[in-house]
Tab-separated table of C-alpha atoms and ligand atoms in Angstrom:
chain	number	residue	atom	x	y	z
A	1	LEU	CA	-17.405	4.546	9.964
A	2	ALA	CA	-15.929	7.302	7.915
A	3	LEU	CA	-12.615	9.466	8.763
A	4	PHE	CA	-11.126	12.539	8.603
A	5	GLY	CA	-7.147	13.147	9.257
A	6	PRO	CA	-5.301	13.979	11.797
A	7	ALA	CA	-5.718	17.358	12.780
A	8	PRO	CA	-4.164	19.745	15.272
A	9	GLY	CA	-4.515	19.647	18.981
A	10	VAL	CA	-6.283	16.195	19.253
A	11	PRO	CA	-6.234	13.795	21.830
A	12	SER	CA	-3.357	11.133	22.348
A	13	CYS	CA	-3.621	7.261	23.026
A	14	PRO	CA	-0.696	5.150	23.742
A	15	HIS	CA	-0.546	5.283	19.587
A	16	GLY	CA	-0.175	8.894	19.005
A	17	PRO	CA	-2.818	11.287	18.439
A	18	ALA	CA	-6.069	9.868	17.828
A	19	LEU	CA	-7.842	10.001	14.488
A	20	LEU	CA	-11.457	11.563	14.222
A	21	PHE	CA	-14.399	8.835	12.653
A	22	VAL	CA	-17.862	9.990	12.180
A	23	LYS	CA	-20.801	7.363	12.869
A	24	THR	CA	-22.910	6.509	9.585
A	25	SER	CA	-25.550	4.392	9.083
A	26	GLN	CA	-26.992	2.962	5.688
A	27	GLY	CA	-24.806	5.224	4.312
A	28	ARG	CA	-25.637	8.324	6.811
A	29	GLN	CA	-23.889	10.232	8.199
A	30	GLU	CA	-25.047	10.582	12.345
A	31	GLY	CA	-23.373	13.790	12.681
A	32	ARG	CA	-21.887	13.310	16.322
A	33	ARG	CA	-17.843	12.431	15.501
A	34	PHE	CA	-15.667	11.327	17.946
A	35	TYR	CA	-11.787	10.375	18.508
A	36	ALA	CA	-10.173	6.416	18.331
A	37	CYS	CA	-7.393	5.023	18.122
A	38	SER	CA	-5.344	5.238	14.665
A	39	ALA	CA	-3.421	2.366	14.706
A	40	CYS	CA	-6.007	-0.355	16.216
A	41	ARG	CA	-8.824	-1.523	14.701
A	42	ASP	CA	-9.794	-3.616	17.509
A	43	ARG	CA	-11.074	-2.110	20.468
A	44	LYS	CA	-9.800	-5.203	22.222
A	45	ASP	CA	-6.082	-3.535	21.286
A	46	CYS	CA	-6.457	-0.218	22.346
A	47	ASN	CA	-9.826	1.418	23.632
A	48	PHE	CA	-9.184	4.435	23.377
A	49	PHE	CA	-12.526	7.201	23.047
A	50	GLN	CA	-13.733	10.110	23.258
A	51	TRP	CA	-16.929	12.387	22.119
A	52	GLU	CA	-15.363	15.369	19.492
A	53	ASP	CA	-17.264	17.658	21.766
A	54	GLU	CA	-16.587	15.709	25.153
A	55	LYS	CA	-15.183	18.137	27.527
A	56	VAL	CA	-12.254	16.364	29.621
A	57	SER	CA	-11.347	16.882	33.010
A	58	GLU	CA	-7.758	18.149	34.754
A	59	THR	CA	-7.821	14.974	36.317
A	60	ARG	CA	-8.782	12.300	33.092
A	61	LEU	CA	-5.933	13.735	30.981
A	62	ALA	CA	-3.729	13.411	33.653
A	63	ALA	CA	-4.232	10.399	34.303
A	64	ARG	CA	-4.772	9.542	30.130
A	65	GLU	CA	-0.855	10.574	30.548
A	66	GLU	CA	-0.058	8.539	33.119
A	67	TYR	CA	-1.721	5.230	31.355
A	68	ASN	CA	0.060	5.963	27.615
A	69	ARG	CA	3.453	6.487	29.348
A	70	ASN	CA	2.370	3.455	31.065
A	71	HIS	CA	2.317	1.854	27.566
A	72	GLN	CA	5.386	2.212	26.085
A	73	PRO	CA	7.663	-0.801	25.455
A	74	SER	CA	8.930	-1.687	28.955
A	75	PHE	CA	13.073	-0.624	27.136
A	76	THR	CA	13.383	2.290	25.092
A	77	HIS	CA	14.877	1.607	21.648
A	78	ARG	CA	18.156	2.675	23.224
A	79	GLN	CA	18.256	0.301	25.618
A	80	ASN	CA	17.253	-2.918	23.202
A	81	VAL	CA	20.360	-1.638	21.015
A	82	ASP	CA	22.450	-2.268	24.295
A	83	ARG	CA	21.347	-5.107	24.758
A	84	TYR	CA	21.590	-6.669	21.399
A	85	LYS	CA	25.313	-5.169	21.558
A	86	ASN	CA	25.999	-7.715	24.723
A	87	PHE	CA	23.861	-10.347	23.361
A	88	VAL	CA	25.420	-10.926	20.782
A	89	LEU	CA	29.032	-10.927	22.805
A	90	LEU	CA	27.569	-14.785	24.733
A	91	PRO	CA	28.369	-18.036	23.438
A	92	LEU	CA	25.552	-19.262	21.686
A	93	SER	CA	24.953	-22.001	24.014
A	94	LYS	CA	23.373	-18.780	26.452
A	95	ARG	CA	21.825	-16.957	23.549
A	96	ARG	CA	18.618	-17.444	23.821
A	97	PHE	CA	14.830	-16.274	22.870
A	98	CYS	CA	11.652	-15.992	24.194
A	99	GLN	CA	8.095	-16.769	22.122
A	100	GLU	CA	6.061	-16.231	24.626
A	101	CYS	CA	7.875	-11.788	25.312
A	102	GLN	CA	9.290	-12.699	21.915
A	103	GLN	CA	12.497	-10.826	23.328
A	104	LEU	CA	16.142	-11.561	23.188
A	105	LEU	CA	16.777	-12.926	27.246
A	106	LEU	CA	20.131	-11.875	28.640
A	107	PRO	CA	21.311	-14.609	31.483
A	108	ALA	CA	20.393	-12.280	34.172
A	109	GLU	CA	17.172	-12.422	32.812
A	110	TRP	CA	15.823	-16.254	32.045
A	111	GLU	CA	15.130	-16.975	35.855
A	112	LYS	CA	11.773	-14.095	35.507
A	113	HIS	CA	10.980	-16.358	31.683
A	114	SER	CA	11.358	-20.124	33.059
A	115	ASP	CA	7.980	-21.444	32.671
A	116	HIS	CA	8.047	-19.118	29.009
A	117	GLN	CA	8.732	-21.341	26.042
A	118	PHE	CA	11.693	-20.514	24.258
A	119	LEU	CA	14.599	-21.121	21.711
A	120	CYS	CA	18.219	-21.368	22.307
A	121	ASN	CA	21.252	-21.023	20.037
A	122	ILE	CA	20.555	-18.287	17.886
A	123	THR	CA	23.182	-17.827	15.462
A	124	THR	CA	24.045	-14.691	13.835
A	125	THR	CA	22.139	-15.874	11.276
A	126	GLN	CA	18.953	-16.027	13.013
A	127	LEU	CA	19.637	-12.346	13.736
A	128	LYS	CA	19.958	-11.098	11.048
A	129	SER	CA	16.442	-12.571	9.848
A	130	PRO	CA	14.101	-11.245	13.050
A	131	SER	CA	11.132	-12.324	10.329
A	132	GLN	CA	11.985	-15.207	10.398
A	133	LEU	CA	12.580	-15.132	14.136
A	134	LEU	CA	9.127	-13.066	15.583
A	135	TYR	CA	5.539	-14.262	14.583
A	136	PRO	CA	3.422	-12.786	12.382
A	137	LEU	CA	1.284	-10.850	14.222
A	138	GLU	CA	-1.785	-11.700	12.115
A	139	ASN	CA	-4.476	-9.790	13.735
A	140	LYS	CA	-6.401	-8.735	10.974
A	141	LYS	CA	-7.449	-5.560	12.196
A	142	THR	CA	-4.462	-4.203	13.706
A	143	ASN	CA	-0.831	-5.280	12.478
A	144	ALA	CA	-1.898	-7.665	9.663
A	145	GLN	CA	1.910	-8.963	9.202
A	146	TYR	CA	1.483	-10.661	5.965
A	147	LEU	CA	5.622	-11.237	4.599
A	148	PHE	CA	6.571	-11.228	1.491
A	149	ALA	CA	7.146	-15.091	-0.126
A	150	ASP	CA	10.698	-14.936	-0.818
A	151	ARG	CA	10.094	-14.756	-5.105
A	152	SER	CA	8.278	-11.179	-4.657
A	153	CYS	CA	10.765	-9.954	-1.824
A	154	LYS	CA	13.606	-10.197	-4.422
A	155	PHE	CA	11.472	-9.068	-7.047
A	156	LEU	CA	11.296	-5.709	-5.536
A	157	LEU	CA	14.888	-5.354	-4.320
A	158	ASN	CA	16.179	-6.080	-7.822
A	159	LEU	CA	13.563	-3.991	-9.083
A	160	LEU	CA	14.721	-0.686	-7.456
A	161	ILE	CA	17.947	-1.316	-7.945
A	162	ASP	CA	17.590	-1.539	-11.729
A	163	LEU	CA	15.886	1.915	-10.881
A	164	GLY	CA	18.918	2.689	-9.994
A	165	PHE	CA	17.904	3.443	-6.178
A	166	ARG	CA	20.452	3.055	-3.644
A	167	ARG	CA	18.045	4.377	-0.521
A	168	VAL	CA	14.677	2.248	0.116
A	169	LEU	CA	12.644	3.934	2.901
A	170	SER	CA	10.841	0.693	4.198
A	171	VAL	CA	7.678	1.802	5.676
A	172	GLY	CA	6.103	-1.378	6.946
A	173	THR	CA	8.060	-3.879	4.518
A	174	PRO	CA	9.867	-5.264	6.932
A	175	ARG	CA	11.278	-8.123	5.129
A	176	LEU	CA	12.242	-6.255	2.291
A	177	HIS	CA	14.417	-4.410	5.205
A	178	GLU	CA	15.244	-7.431	5.909
A	179	MET	CA	16.856	-8.375	2.607
A	180	ILE	CA	19.024	-5.399	2.211
A	181	GLN	CA	20.431	-6.044	5.395
A	182	LEU	CA	21.470	-9.077	5.183
A	183	LYS	CA	22.912	-8.456	1.500
A	184	ALA	CA	24.585	-5.162	2.202
A	185	SER	CA	26.709	-6.935	5.795
A	186	GLN	CA	27.231	-10.527	2.660
A	187	GLU	CA	28.087	-8.259	-0.305
A	188	LYS	CA	31.014	-5.702	-0.306
A	189	GLU	CA	29.711	-4.026	-3.507
A	190	PHE	CA	26.225	-4.369	-2.289
A	191	SER	CA	25.487	-0.305	-1.960
A	192	VAL	CA	21.909	-0.540	-1.186
A	193	ARG	CA	20.535	0.970	2.398
A	194	SER	CA	17.020	0.946	4.330
A	195	LEU	CA	15.564	2.458	6.499
A	196	LEU	CA	12.448	0.542	8.218
A	197	LEU	CA	9.715	3.149	9.886
A	198	ASP	CA	7.250	0.394	11.286
A	199	ILE	CA	4.604	0.016	14.316
A	200	ASP	CA	6.328	-3.208	15.606
A	201	PHE	CA	8.970	-2.534	17.737
A	202	ARG	CA	10.217	-6.313	18.886
A	203	TYR	CA	12.178	-4.971	15.401
A	204	SER	CA	14.157	-2.631	17.959
A	205	GLN	CA	16.175	-5.419	19.299
A	206	PHE	CA	17.946	-6.128	15.981
A	207	TYR	CA	18.421	-2.388	14.368
A	208	THR	CA	19.628	0.450	15.493
A	209	GLU	CA	17.889	4.105	15.701
A	210	ASP	CA	19.897	4.461	12.518
A	211	GLU	CA	17.939	1.276	10.965
A	212	PHE	CA	14.769	1.448	12.222
A	213	CYS	CA	12.164	3.957	13.531
A	214	HIS	CA	8.747	2.861	15.846
A	215	TYR	CA	6.457	4.861	13.587
A	216	ASN	CA	2.574	4.483	12.959
A	217	MET	CA	1.588	5.780	8.882
A	218	PHE	CA	-1.872	5.970	10.318
A	219	ASN	CA	-0.933	9.465	11.931
A	220	HIS	CA	2.830	9.415	10.656
A	221	HIS	CA	3.452	9.297	14.623
A	222	PHE	CA	7.444	8.663	15.537
A	223	PHE	CA	7.303	7.372	18.684
A	224	GLY	CA	10.718	8.512	19.339
A	225	GLY	CA	10.241	12.127	18.547
A	226	GLU	CA	12.240	14.647	17.021
A	227	ALA	CA	15.303	12.506	16.826
A	228	ALA	CA	13.688	9.766	15.572
A	229	ARG	CA	12.316	12.285	12.747
A	230	GLU	CA	15.266	13.275	12.070
A	231	THR	CA	17.097	9.982	11.336
A	232	CYS	CA	14.235	9.896	9.236
A	233	ARG	CA	14.985	13.563	7.479
A	234	LYS	CA	18.593	12.800	6.934
A	235	PHE	CA	18.000	9.580	4.979
A	236	LEU	CA	16.101	10.916	2.609
A	237	TYR	CA	18.547	13.437	1.744
A	238	GLU	CA	20.011	12.624	-1.226
A	239	GLU	CA	23.788	12.495	-0.635
A	240	ASN	CA	26.359	11.663	-3.586
A	241	GLY	CA	23.489	10.756	-5.620
A	242	GLU	CA	22.233	8.482	-4.247
A	243	ARG	CA	18.321	8.382	-5.476
A	244	VAL	CA	15.801	7.593	-2.550
A	245	ILE	CA	12.740	5.167	-3.309
A	246	MET	CA	9.846	4.590	-0.129
A	247	VAL	CA	8.230	1.045	-0.325
A	248	THR	CA	5.255	0.349	1.837
A	249	ASP	CA	3.008	-2.670	2.241
A	250	PRO	CA	0.086	-1.373	4.593
A	251	PRO	CA	-2.576	-3.615	6.339
A	252	PHE	CA	-5.553	-3.603	4.185
A	253	GLY	CA	-7.859	-2.573	7.234
A	254	GLY	CA	-9.117	0.484	4.572
A	255	LEU	CA	-7.672	3.570	6.074
A	256	VAL	CA	-6.165	4.391	2.951
A	257	GLU	CA	-7.241	8.470	3.442
A	258	ALA	CA	-4.615	8.381	6.621
A	259	LEU	CA	-2.412	6.160	5.007
A	260	ALA	CA	-2.611	8.980	1.968
A	261	SER	CA	-2.203	11.947	4.231
A	262	SER	CA	1.011	10.179	6.580
A	263	PHE	CA	2.918	9.034	3.101
A	264	LYS	CA	2.109	12.945	1.632
A	265	LYS	CA	3.942	13.851	4.560
A	266	LEU	CA	6.822	11.851	4.320
A	267	MET	CA	6.900	13.028	0.660
A	268	ALA	CA	6.780	16.689	1.969
A	269	MET	CA	10.141	15.377	4.347
A	270	TRP	CA	11.902	14.423	1.202
A	271	ASN	CA	10.736	17.631	-0.705
A	272	GLU	CA	11.926	19.506	2.112
A	273	THR	CA	15.303	18.080	2.265
A	274	GLU	CA	16.582	19.813	-1.506
A	275	LYS	CA	16.627	23.705	-1.598
A	276	GLU	CA	14.806	23.944	-4.871
A	277	GLY	CA	12.509	20.746	-3.528
A	278	HIS	CA	13.184	18.469	-6.118
A	279	ASP	CA	11.372	21.038	-8.801
A	280	ASN	CA	8.434	19.799	-7.250
A	281	LYS	CA	8.922	16.344	-8.068
A	282	GLU	CA	7.410	13.650	-6.073
A	283	MET	CA	9.544	11.292	-4.202
A	284	PRO	CA	9.350	8.562	-6.137
A	285	MET	CA	7.178	5.312	-4.383
A	286	PHE	CA	5.634	1.641	-4.499
A	287	TRP	CA	2.495	1.381	-2.495
A	288	ILE	CA	1.595	-2.283	-2.435
A	289	PHE	CA	-2.410	-2.751	-2.153
A	290	PRO	CA	-4.673	-5.431	-3.644
A	291	TYR	CA	-6.246	-3.856	-7.122
A	292	PHE	CA	-9.782	-2.798	-5.912
A	293	PHE	CA	-8.595	-0.055	-3.715
A	294	GLU	CA	-7.310	1.479	-7.310
A	295	SER	CA	-9.545	4.548	-7.609
A	296	ARG	CA	-8.999	5.031	-3.862
A	297	ILE	CA	-5.703	5.207	-4.596
A	298	LEU	CA	-5.537	7.179	-7.322
A	299	ASP	CA	-8.153	9.879	-5.860
A	300	PHE	CA	-5.558	10.559	-3.463
A	301	PHE	CA	-2.066	10.405	-5.710
A	302	PRO	CA	-3.055	10.908	-9.352
A	303	SER	CA	0.068	10.556	-10.840
A	304	PHE	CA	0.166	6.282	-9.612
A	305	SER	CA	-0.586	4.121	-11.985
A	306	MET	CA	-1.398	0.293	-10.897
A	307	MET	CA	1.274	-2.155	-12.297
A	308	ASP	CA	-0.634	-5.816	-12.789
A	309	TYR	CA	2.612	-7.841	-10.837
A	310	GLN	CA	0.938	-9.976	-8.565
A	311	VAL	CA	3.013	-9.595	-4.880
A	312	ASP	CA	2.789	-12.788	-3.091
A	313	TYR	CA	2.640	-13.621	0.561
A	314	ASP	CA	4.766	-16.603	2.764
A	315	ASN	CA	1.928	-16.971	5.417
A	316	HIS	CA	-1.285	-15.741	3.560
A	317	ALA	CA	-3.117	-19.078	1.759
A	318	LEU	CA	-5.104	-17.174	0.080
A	319	TYR	CA	-2.637	-14.482	-1.543
A	320	LYS	CA	-0.191	-17.056	-3.200
A	321	HIS	CA	0.776	-16.557	-6.654
A	322	GLY	CA	-1.216	-18.013	-9.302
A	323	LYS	CA	-0.629	-20.644	-11.419
A	324	THR	CA	-1.924	-24.514	-10.924
A	325	GLY	CA	-5.208	-23.386	-10.362
A	326	ARG	CA	-3.929	-21.757	-6.801
A	327	ARG	CA	-5.822	-19.021	-5.574
A	328	GLN	CA	-3.836	-15.326	-7.418
A	329	SER	CA	-3.309	-12.473	-5.422
A	330	PRO	CA	-5.460	-9.438	-5.637
A	331	VAL	CA	-2.204	-7.372	-4.577
A	332	ARG	CA	-0.872	-5.391	-6.688
A	333	ILE	CA	2.002	-2.269	-6.472
A	334	PHE	CA	1.024	1.112	-7.110
A	335	THR	CA	3.758	3.777	-8.345
A	336	ASN	CA	4.644	7.748	-9.570
A	337	LEU	CA	6.735	6.026	-11.702
A	338	THR	CA	6.598	5.816	-15.200
A	339	PRO	CA	4.784	1.732	-15.555
A	340	SER	CA	6.991	1.497	-18.848
A	341	MET	CA	10.263	1.865	-16.611
A	342	ILE	CA	8.495	-0.379	-14.412
A	343	VAL	CA	9.859	-4.466	-16.179
A	344	LEU	CA	7.950	-7.212	-14.986
A	345	PRO	CA	9.111	-11.010	-15.512
A	346	GLU	CA	8.452	-12.882	-19.106
A	347	GLU	CA	9.532	-16.033	-17.218
A	348	GLU	CA	6.205	-15.410	-14.737
A	349	GLY	CA	3.846	-14.858	-18.008
A	350	TYR	CA	3.757	-11.133	-18.193
A	351	ARG	CA	4.331	-9.720	-21.549
A	352	PHE	CA	4.743	-5.557	-22.464
A	353	CYS	CA	1.732	-4.211	-24.154
A	354	THR	CA	3.073	-1.680	-26.672
A	355	ILE	CA	-0.020	-0.051	-27.059
A	356	CYS	CA	-0.320	0.804	-23.219
A	357	GLN	CA	3.438	0.959	-22.890
A	358	ARG	CA	3.453	-1.617	-19.922
A	359	TYR	CA	3.929	-4.960	-18.914
A	360	VAL	CA	0.179	-6.707	-18.350
A	361	SER	CA	-0.074	-10.118	-16.707
A	362	SER	CA	-0.453	-13.226	-19.889
A	363	GLY	CA	-4.288	-12.926	-19.357
A	364	ASN	CA	-4.893	-9.246	-19.554
A	365	GLN	CA	-6.457	-8.820	-23.504
A	366	HIS	CA	-5.898	-5.184	-24.749
A	367	CYS	CA	-9.184	-4.254	-25.269
A	368	GLU	CA	-10.019	-2.243	-29.020
A	369	MET	CA	-12.570	-0.455	-27.154
A	370	CYS	CA	-11.522	0.590	-24.001
A	371	ASN	CA	-8.192	0.655	-26.139
A	372	SER	CA	-6.254	-0.237	-22.937
A	373	CYS	CA	-5.138	-3.513	-20.941
A	374	THR	CA	-8.180	-3.331	-18.620
A	375	SER	CA	-8.136	-6.449	-15.718
A	376	LYS	CA	-7.119	-5.975	-13.060
A	377	ASP	CA	-7.506	-9.379	-12.143
A	378	GLY	CA	-5.264	-11.317	-14.271
A	379	ARG	CA	-8.087	-12.555	-15.494
A	380	ARG	CA	-9.608	-11.826	-19.400
A	381	TRP	CA	-12.313	-9.072	-19.302
A	382	LYS	CA	-15.194	-8.737	-21.543
A	383	HIS	CA	-16.462	-5.527	-22.550
A	384	CYS	CA	-19.723	-4.342	-21.629
A	385	VAL	CA	-21.220	-1.957	-24.724
A	386	LEU	CA	-23.498	-0.709	-21.781
A	387	CYS	CA	-21.182	0.322	-19.529
A	388	LYS	CA	-18.877	1.436	-21.656
A	389	LYS	CA	-15.762	-0.276	-20.493
A	390	CYS	CA	-14.772	-4.063	-19.795
A	391	VAL	CA	-16.100	-5.855	-16.420
A	392	LYS	CA	-14.828	-9.018	-14.752
A	393	PRO	CA	-15.824	-11.967	-16.739
A	394	SER	CA	-18.650	-13.404	-14.127
A	395	TRP	CA	-20.409	-10.126	-14.369
A	396	VAL	CA	-23.871	-9.601	-16.001
A	397	HIS	CA	-25.294	-6.325	-16.948
A	398	CYS	CA	-28.469	-5.580	-14.699
A	399	SER	CA	-30.721	-2.742	-16.337
A	400	ASN	CA	-32.003	-2.211	-12.987
A	401	CYS	CA	-29.346	-1.569	-11.459
A	402	ASN	CA	-27.659	0.112	-14.797
A	403	CYS	CA	-24.724	-1.417	-14.594
A	404	CYS	CA	-22.865	-4.968	-14.276
A	405	THR	CA	-22.614	-6.059	-11.128
A	406	LEU	CA	-22.191	-10.001	-10.071
A	407	GLN	CA	-25.327	-12.131	-11.174
A	408	LYS	CA	-26.398	-12.348	-7.783
A	409	HIS	CA	-26.661	-9.123	-6.097
A	410	SER	CA	-29.885	-7.189	-4.652
A	411	CYS	CA	-30.914	-3.998	-6.458
A	412	GLU	CA	-30.934	-1.328	-4.435
A	413	LYS	CA	-29.723	1.472	-4.529
A	414	SER	CA	-27.703	3.755	-2.264
A	415	ASP	CA	-26.195	7.211	-3.628
A	416	VAL	CA	-22.871	6.817	-1.038
A	417	GLY	CA	-20.217	5.155	-2.330
A	418	CYS	CA	-18.112	1.664	-1.293
A	419	PHE	CA	-15.820	2.278	0.819
A	420	VAL	CA	-13.378	-0.665	-0.856
A	421	CYS	CA	-13.967	0.607	-4.169
A	422	GLY	CA	-15.748	3.466	-4.400
A	423	LYS	CA	-18.518	2.241	-6.593
A	424	ALA	CA	-22.209	3.280	-5.771
A	425	GLY	CA	-24.868	0.605	-5.610
A	426	HIS	CA	-23.950	-1.931	-2.146
A	427	LYS	CA	-21.917	-0.584	0.941
A	428	ARG	CA	-18.028	-2.134	2.042
A	429	SER	CA	-19.856	-5.401	3.741
A	430	ALA	CA	-20.906	-6.496	0.411
A	431	CYS	CA	-18.808	-5.035	-2.083
A	432	PRO	CA	-17.761	-7.678	-5.156
A	433	SER	CA	-14.227	-7.057	-4.623
A	434	LEU	CA	-13.508	-8.703	-1.060
A	435	SER	CA	-16.073	-12.025	-2.238
B	1	SAH	N1	4.953	-7.629	3.493
B	1	SAH	C1	5.901	-6.843	4.105
B	1	SAH	C2	5.017	-7.174	5.771
B	1	SAH	C3	3.483	-6.251	5.241
B	1	SAH	S1	2.396	-6.505	6.923
B	1	SAH	C4	6.782	-7.638	4.347
B	1	SAH	O1	7.273	-9.044	3.946
B	1	SAH	O2	7.918	-6.800	4.557
B	1	SAH	C5	2.233	-5.190	7.569
B	1	SAH	C6	3.489	-4.219	7.779
B	1	SAH	O3	2.594	-2.809	8.552
B	1	SAH	C7	3.824	-5.079	9.308
B	1	SAH	O4	4.914	-5.393	9.649
B	1	SAH	C8	3.132	-4.091	10.179
B	1	SAH	O5	3.548	-4.380	11.446
B	1	SAH	C9	3.178	-3.130	9.698
B	1	SAH	N2	1.805	-2.112	10.746
B	1	SAH	C10	0.854	-2.553	10.918
B	1	SAH	N3	0.187	-1.581	11.063
B	1	SAH	C11	1.186	-0.598	11.284
B	1	SAH	C12	1.176	0.243	11.960
B	1	SAH	N4	-0.293	1.724	12.464
B	1	SAH	N5	2.157	1.886	11.733
B	1	SAH	C13	3.014	1.067	10.507
B	1	SAH	N6	3.738	-0.058	10.260
B	1	SAH	C14	2.743	-0.837	10.549
B	2	ZN	ZN1	-3.908	3.043	20.236
B	3	ZN	ZN1	-2.579	-2.811	-23.720
B	4	ZN	ZN1	-13.515	-2.404	-23.073
B	5	ZN	ZN1	-22.741	-3.274	-18.457
């Protein structure tokens, strides 16, 4: 399944303009292209489908529009903001949260939810930590909501403050947004602001239209239309010298091309806020993503580099911090800022390589031959003279394939690169990076 970016005049599903895909088999494109939902890779979540060359009748178009309207959330963002205002006026004993509907309940609505599980006595602290109150949407293919561990979230926030940023465009990072909002409400001197863009509409119950936009990062779709777009544009305008950085942690589903296209549009939005277009600079960005997507990200953003910092998560058993034999997180920070400015914590074993001019993980040795610190996963890599580069410690050179790979592999060739790591010789299902 290969894909093409969002194009004008494309059909829409409830998640905005669809993306154009093409069927591939054995690395060969089969020609017939089709539109499918940009956000939901699981057909169960959104079954929108249309052949590119399909003629769609007026009746079907009308039915589809109707369907799209009916599949919007039951309350608008505006209504949710009003509901919140009423909710906080309630005494603690009347503050209920329906766990099944993931919704704050007003007393008049209790009846309707009477056979649902609910939490009572919702405190102000809970309201300010929605990522703790809401259950994470773990559906791998669609939402893949993996929340930052406190350690990683604090690290990110302190890092961007130390770098001098005062505004954070949080794209798919509800927990970072929450930490910023919480601090801003508690500490007088704390002057960082955040705008959350996320497809998870549950957050509209807790944030105003200036704090949250319902947004699809696979097709750059603002569900709130022009008003929401304008909120984002205003936020990106650097008033009083308040510098902006975008931080994003998308689902790892693999639509790197679609993500890159949306992020370029957000960058363009930032550029347009200044008459001089920021002297052709790029909006500073942290893109948090697994290391094995490095080549794919660099294809779209050649100015980016990958930092060694291991980002870890609360609700992901595999993606927790290394140390004492636990699994190491493969998730890294990709950024267009100068690598030497990204200071990684020495108490966690990171050190500065003066030759590479960046912080690296403790196991990452500087290779004389490559003239760089080559490890991607934190383990010490070994140099292969035949490949003329460093490879994972577990790999061996295969003279058949003419490259280093896993000892156990089948030497069949495919000319099309892997969708995950971009390398030839295997398909995404067999990508050694994912094993
Ligand atoms: N680590 C982050 C959460 C990352 S999980 C944190 O703790 O803040 C991925 C996030 O992207 C989730 O919040 C999810 O709701 C959001 N997301 C998933 N698909 C999306 C889409 N198509 N558009 C926008 N946001 C999306
Ligand atoms: Zn959809
Ligand atoms: Zn080095
Ligand atoms: Zn090397
Ligand atoms: Zn080799």
